[in-house]
PDB file of C-alpha atoms in Angstrom:
ATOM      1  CA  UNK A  14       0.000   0.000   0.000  1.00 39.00           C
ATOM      2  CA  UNK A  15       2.769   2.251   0.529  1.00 38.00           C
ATOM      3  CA  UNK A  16       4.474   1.587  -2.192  1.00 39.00           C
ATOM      4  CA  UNK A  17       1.159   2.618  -4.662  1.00 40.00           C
ATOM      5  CA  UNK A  18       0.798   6.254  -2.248  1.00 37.00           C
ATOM      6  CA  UNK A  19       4.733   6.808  -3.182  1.00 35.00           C
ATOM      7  CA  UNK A  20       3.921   6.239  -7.411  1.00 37.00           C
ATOM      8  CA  UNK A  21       0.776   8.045  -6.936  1.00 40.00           C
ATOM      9  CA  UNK A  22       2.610  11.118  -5.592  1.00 37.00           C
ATOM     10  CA  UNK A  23       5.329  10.621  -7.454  1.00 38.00           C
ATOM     11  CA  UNK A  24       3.599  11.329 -10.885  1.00 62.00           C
ATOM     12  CA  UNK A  25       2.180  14.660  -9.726  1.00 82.00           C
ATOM     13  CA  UNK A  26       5.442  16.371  -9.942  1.00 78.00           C
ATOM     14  CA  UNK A  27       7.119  18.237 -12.933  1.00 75.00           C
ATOM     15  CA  UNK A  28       9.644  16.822 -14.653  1.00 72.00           C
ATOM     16  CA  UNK A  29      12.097  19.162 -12.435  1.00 75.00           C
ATOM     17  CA  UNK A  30      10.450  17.305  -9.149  1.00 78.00           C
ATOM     18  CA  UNK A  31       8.436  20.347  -7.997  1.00 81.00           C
ATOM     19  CA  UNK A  32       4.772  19.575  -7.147  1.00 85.00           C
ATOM     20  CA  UNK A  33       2.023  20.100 -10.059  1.00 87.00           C
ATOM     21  CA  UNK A  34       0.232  23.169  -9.513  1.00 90.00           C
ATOM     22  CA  UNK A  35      -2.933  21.622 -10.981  1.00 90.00           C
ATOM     23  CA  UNK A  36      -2.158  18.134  -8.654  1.00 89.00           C
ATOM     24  CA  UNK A  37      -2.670  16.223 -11.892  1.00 92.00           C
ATOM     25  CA  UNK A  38       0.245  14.325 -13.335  1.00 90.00           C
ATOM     26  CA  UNK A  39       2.468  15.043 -15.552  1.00 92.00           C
ATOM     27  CA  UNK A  40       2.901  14.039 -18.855  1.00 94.00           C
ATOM     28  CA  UNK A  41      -1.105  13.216 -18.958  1.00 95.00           C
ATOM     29  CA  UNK A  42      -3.266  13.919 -21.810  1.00 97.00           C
ATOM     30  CA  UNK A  43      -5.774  16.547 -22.673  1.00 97.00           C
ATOM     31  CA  UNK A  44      -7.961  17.641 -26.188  1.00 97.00           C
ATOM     32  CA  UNK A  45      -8.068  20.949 -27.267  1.00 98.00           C
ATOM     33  CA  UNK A  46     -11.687  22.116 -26.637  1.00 96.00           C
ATOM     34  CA  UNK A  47     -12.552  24.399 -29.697  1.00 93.00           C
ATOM     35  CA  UNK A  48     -11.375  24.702 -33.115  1.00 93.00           C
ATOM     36  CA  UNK A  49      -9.350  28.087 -32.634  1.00 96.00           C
ATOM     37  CA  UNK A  50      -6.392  27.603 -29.671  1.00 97.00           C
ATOM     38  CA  UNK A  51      -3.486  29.773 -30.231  1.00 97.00           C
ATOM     39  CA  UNK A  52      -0.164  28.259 -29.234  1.00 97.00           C
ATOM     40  CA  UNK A  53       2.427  30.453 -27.833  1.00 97.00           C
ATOM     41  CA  UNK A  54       5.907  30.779 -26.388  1.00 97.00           C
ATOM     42  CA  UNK A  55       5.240  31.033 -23.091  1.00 97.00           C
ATOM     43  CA  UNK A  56       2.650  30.947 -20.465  1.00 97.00           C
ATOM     44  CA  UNK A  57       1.124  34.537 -20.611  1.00 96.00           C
ATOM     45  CA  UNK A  58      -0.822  36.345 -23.073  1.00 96.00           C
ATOM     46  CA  UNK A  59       2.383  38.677 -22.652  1.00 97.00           C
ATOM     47  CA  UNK A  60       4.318  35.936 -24.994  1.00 97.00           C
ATOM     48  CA  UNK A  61       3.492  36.006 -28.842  1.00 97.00           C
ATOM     49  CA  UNK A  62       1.596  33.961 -30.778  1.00 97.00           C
ATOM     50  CA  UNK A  63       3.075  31.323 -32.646  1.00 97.00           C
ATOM     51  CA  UNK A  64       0.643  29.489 -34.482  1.00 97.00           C
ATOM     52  CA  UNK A  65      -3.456  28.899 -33.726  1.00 97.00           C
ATOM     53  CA  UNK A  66      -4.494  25.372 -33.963  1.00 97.00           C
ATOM     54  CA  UNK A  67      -7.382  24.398 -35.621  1.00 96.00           C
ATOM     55  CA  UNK A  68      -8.390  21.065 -34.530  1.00 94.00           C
ATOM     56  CA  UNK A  69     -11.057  20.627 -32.206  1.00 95.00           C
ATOM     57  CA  UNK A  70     -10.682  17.156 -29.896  1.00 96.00           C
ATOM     58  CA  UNK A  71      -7.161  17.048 -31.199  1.00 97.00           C
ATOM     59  CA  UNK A  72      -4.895  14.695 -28.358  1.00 98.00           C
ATOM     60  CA  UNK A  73      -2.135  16.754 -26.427  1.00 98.00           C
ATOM     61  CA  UNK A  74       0.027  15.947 -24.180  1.00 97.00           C
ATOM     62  CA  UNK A  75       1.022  18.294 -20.903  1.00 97.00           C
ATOM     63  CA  UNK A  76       4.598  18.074 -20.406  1.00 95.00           C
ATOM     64  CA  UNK A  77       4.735  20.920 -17.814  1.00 95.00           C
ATOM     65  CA  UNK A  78       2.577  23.690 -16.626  1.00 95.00           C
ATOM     66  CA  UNK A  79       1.810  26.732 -14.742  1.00 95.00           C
ATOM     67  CA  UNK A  80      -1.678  27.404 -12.536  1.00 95.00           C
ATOM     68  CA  UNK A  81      -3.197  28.359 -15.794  1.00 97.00           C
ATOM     69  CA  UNK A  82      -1.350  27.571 -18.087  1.00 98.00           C
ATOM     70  CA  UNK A  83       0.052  24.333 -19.765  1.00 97.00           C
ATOM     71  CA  UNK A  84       2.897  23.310 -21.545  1.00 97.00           C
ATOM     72  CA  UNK A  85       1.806  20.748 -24.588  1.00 98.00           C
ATOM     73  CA  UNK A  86       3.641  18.104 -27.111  1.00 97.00           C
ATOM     74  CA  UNK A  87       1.278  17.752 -30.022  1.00 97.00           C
ATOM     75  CA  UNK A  88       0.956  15.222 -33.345  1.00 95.00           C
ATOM     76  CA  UNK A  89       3.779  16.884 -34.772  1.00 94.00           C
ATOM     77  CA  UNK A  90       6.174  17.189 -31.873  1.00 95.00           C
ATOM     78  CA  UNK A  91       5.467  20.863 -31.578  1.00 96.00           C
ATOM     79  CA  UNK A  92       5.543  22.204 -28.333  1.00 97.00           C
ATOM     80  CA  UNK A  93       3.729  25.582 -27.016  1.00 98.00           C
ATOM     81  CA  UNK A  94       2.091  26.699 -24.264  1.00 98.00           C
ATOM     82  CA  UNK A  95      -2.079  27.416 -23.864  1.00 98.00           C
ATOM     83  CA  UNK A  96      -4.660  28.413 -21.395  1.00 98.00           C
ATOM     84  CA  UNK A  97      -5.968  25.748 -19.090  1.00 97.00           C
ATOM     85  CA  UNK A  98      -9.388  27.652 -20.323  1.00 97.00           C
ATOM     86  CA  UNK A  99      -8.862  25.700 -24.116  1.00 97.00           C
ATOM     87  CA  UNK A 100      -7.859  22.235 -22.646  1.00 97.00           C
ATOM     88  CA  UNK A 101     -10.497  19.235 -21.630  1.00 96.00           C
ATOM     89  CA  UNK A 102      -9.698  16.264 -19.790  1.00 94.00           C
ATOM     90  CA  UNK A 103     -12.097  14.642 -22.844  1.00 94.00           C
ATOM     91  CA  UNK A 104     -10.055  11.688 -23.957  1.00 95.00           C
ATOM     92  CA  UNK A 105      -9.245  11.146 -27.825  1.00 97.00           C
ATOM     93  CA  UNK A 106      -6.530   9.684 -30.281  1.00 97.00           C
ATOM     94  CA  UNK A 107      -5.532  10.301 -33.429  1.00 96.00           C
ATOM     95  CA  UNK A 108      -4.129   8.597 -36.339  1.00 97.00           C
ATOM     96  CA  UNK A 109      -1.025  10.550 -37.327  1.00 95.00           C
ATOM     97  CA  UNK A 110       0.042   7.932 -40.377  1.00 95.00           C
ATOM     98  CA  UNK A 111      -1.484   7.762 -44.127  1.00 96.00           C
ATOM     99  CA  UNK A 112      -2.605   4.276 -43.372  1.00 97.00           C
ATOM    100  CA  UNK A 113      -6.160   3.368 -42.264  1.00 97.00           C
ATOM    101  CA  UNK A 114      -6.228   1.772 -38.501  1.00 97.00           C
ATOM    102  CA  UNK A 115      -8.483  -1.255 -38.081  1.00 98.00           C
ATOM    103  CA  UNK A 116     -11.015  -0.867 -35.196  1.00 97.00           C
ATOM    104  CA  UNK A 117     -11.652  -4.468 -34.074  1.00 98.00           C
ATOM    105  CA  UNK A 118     -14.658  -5.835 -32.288  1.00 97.00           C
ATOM    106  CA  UNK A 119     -12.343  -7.362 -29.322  1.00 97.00           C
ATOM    107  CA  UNK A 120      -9.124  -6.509 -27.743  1.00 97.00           C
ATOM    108  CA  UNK A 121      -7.327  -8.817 -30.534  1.00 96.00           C
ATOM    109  CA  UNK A 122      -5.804  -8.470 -34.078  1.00 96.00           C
ATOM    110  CA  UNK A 123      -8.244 -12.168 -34.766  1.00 97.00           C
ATOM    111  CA  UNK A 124     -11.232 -10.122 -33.758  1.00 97.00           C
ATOM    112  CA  UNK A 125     -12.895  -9.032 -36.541  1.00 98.00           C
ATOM    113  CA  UNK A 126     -12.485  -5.414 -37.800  1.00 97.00           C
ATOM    114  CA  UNK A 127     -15.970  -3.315 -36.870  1.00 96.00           C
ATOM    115  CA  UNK A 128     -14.352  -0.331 -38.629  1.00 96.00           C
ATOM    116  CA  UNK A 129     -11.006   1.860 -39.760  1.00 96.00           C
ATOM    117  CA  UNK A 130     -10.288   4.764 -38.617  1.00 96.00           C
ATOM    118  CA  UNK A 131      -8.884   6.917 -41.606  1.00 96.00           C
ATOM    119  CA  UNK A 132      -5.549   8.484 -41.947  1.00 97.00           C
ATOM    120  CA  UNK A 133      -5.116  11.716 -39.968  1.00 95.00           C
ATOM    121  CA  UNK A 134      -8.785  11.065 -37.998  1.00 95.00           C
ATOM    122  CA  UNK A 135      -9.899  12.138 -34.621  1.00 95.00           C
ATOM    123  CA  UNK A 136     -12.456   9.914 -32.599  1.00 96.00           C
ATOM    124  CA  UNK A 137     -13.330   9.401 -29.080  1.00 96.00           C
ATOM    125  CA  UNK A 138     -11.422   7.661 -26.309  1.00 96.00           C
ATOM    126  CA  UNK A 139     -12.657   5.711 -23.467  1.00 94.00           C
ATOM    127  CA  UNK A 140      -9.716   3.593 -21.669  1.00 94.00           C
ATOM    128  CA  UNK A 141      -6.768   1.953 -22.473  1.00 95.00           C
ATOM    129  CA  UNK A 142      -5.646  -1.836 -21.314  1.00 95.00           C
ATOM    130  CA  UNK A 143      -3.611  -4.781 -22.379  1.00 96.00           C
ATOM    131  CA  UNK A 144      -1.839  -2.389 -24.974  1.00 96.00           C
ATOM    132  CA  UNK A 145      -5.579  -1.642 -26.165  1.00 98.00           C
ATOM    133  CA  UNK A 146      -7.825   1.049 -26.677  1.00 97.00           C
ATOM    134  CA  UNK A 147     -11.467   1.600 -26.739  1.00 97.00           C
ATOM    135  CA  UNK A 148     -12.482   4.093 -29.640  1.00 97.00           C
ATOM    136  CA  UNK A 149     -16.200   5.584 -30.020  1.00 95.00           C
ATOM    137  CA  UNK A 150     -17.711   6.957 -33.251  1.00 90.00           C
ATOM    138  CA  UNK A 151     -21.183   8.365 -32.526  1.00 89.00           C
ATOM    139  CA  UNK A 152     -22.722   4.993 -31.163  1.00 91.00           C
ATOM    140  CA  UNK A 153     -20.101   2.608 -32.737  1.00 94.00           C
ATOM    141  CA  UNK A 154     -17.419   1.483 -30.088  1.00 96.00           C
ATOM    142  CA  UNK A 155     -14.367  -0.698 -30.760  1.00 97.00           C
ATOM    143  CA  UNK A 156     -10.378  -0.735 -30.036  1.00 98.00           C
ATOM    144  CA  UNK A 157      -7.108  -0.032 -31.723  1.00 98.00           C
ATOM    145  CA  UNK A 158      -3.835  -1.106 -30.827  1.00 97.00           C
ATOM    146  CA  UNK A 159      -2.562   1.408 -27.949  1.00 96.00           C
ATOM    147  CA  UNK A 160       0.538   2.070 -30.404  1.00 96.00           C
ATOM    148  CA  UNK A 161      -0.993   3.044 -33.610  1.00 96.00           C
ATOM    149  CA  UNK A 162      -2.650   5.810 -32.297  1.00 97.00           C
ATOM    150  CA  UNK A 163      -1.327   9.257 -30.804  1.00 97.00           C
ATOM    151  CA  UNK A 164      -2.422  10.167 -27.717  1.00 97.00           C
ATOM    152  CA  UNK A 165      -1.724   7.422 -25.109  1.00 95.00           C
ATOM    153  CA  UNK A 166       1.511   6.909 -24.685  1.00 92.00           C
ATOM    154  CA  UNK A 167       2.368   6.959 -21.274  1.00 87.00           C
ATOM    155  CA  UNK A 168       6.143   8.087 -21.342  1.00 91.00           C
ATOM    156  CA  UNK A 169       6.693  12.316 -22.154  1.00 92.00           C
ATOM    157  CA  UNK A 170       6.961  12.526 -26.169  1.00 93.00           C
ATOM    158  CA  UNK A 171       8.604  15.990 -26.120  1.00 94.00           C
ATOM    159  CA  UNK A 172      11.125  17.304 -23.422  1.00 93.00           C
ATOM    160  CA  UNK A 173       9.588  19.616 -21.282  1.00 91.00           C
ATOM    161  CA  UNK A 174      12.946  21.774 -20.543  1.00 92.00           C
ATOM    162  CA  UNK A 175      12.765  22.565 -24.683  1.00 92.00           C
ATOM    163  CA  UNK A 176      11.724  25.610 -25.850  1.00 93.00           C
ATOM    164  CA  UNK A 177       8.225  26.490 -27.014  1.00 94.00           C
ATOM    165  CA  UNK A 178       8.809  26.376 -30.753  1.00 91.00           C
ATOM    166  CA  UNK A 179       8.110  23.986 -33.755  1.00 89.00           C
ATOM    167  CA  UNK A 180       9.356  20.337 -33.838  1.00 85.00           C
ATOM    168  CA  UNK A 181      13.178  19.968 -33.998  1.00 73.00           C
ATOM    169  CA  UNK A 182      13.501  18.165 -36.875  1.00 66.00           C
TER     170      UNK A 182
END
């Protein structure tokens, strides 16, 4: 029992070791909540604007943050900082590849496929487990291997001591 209070506390720190302000971990995953966030350097509407996104639902990840604001990794390995005002705790994946993804009736690549989700699609996500994850569609549910989509990894996808900026190619 100890042991699970020590990892629970432990992943509600910063990547520095400090406590979250927000006493959510971090990395964890949020979707932007409209279709018109603006991304910027730093976390104040002092700091310019570097781009706007324009993806309602889209998956990002919080690699660090402020009391109101956080620090995201996005599809493209971007990172920038938003308002905690444009961020839901709404779970959803997307498929960052030009290949369809098979949704499957089961957690299995033998169960049969109920659907694909199409290259560079947005749908719904419930939970993850086993290395799977349950996808909804309006009233269609299935899963997707954990790996082909973006936005569940568990481990930080950008480093959070990296300037706000576009990906480093």
């Amino acid at each position: 029992m100890l042991g699970v209070a020590v990892l629970a506390s432990a992943s509600n720190t910063m990547p520095d070791g400090r406590p979250t302000p927000s006493g959510q971990p971090v990395p964890r995953w949020l979707s932007l909540k409209s279709s018109e966030v603006r991304a910027r350097f730093g976390p104040g509407l002092d700091h310019r604007i570097l781009w706007e996104y324009h993806a309602s639902g889209l998956p990002v990840q919080v690699i660090a943050e402020t009391r109101e604001w956080r620090k995201i990794c996005d599809p493209e390995g971007a990172v920038a900082w938003v308002h905690r005002s444009v961020v839901s705790s709404r779970r959803s994946v997307f498929n960052t590849t030009n290949q369809e993804v098979p949704i499957h009736v089961g957690r299995s690549d033998t169960s049969p496929v109920r659907a694909r989700l199409s290259p560079h699609a947005l749908v719904a996500m419930d939970e993850c487990v086993d290395g799977w994850c349950e996808v909804r569609v309006r009233r269609m549910r299935g899963w997707v291997r954990q790996s082909a989509v973006f936005g569940t990894q568990e481990r930080p996808l950008c480093n959070a001591a990296r300037p706000a900026g576009p990906r480093e190619r």
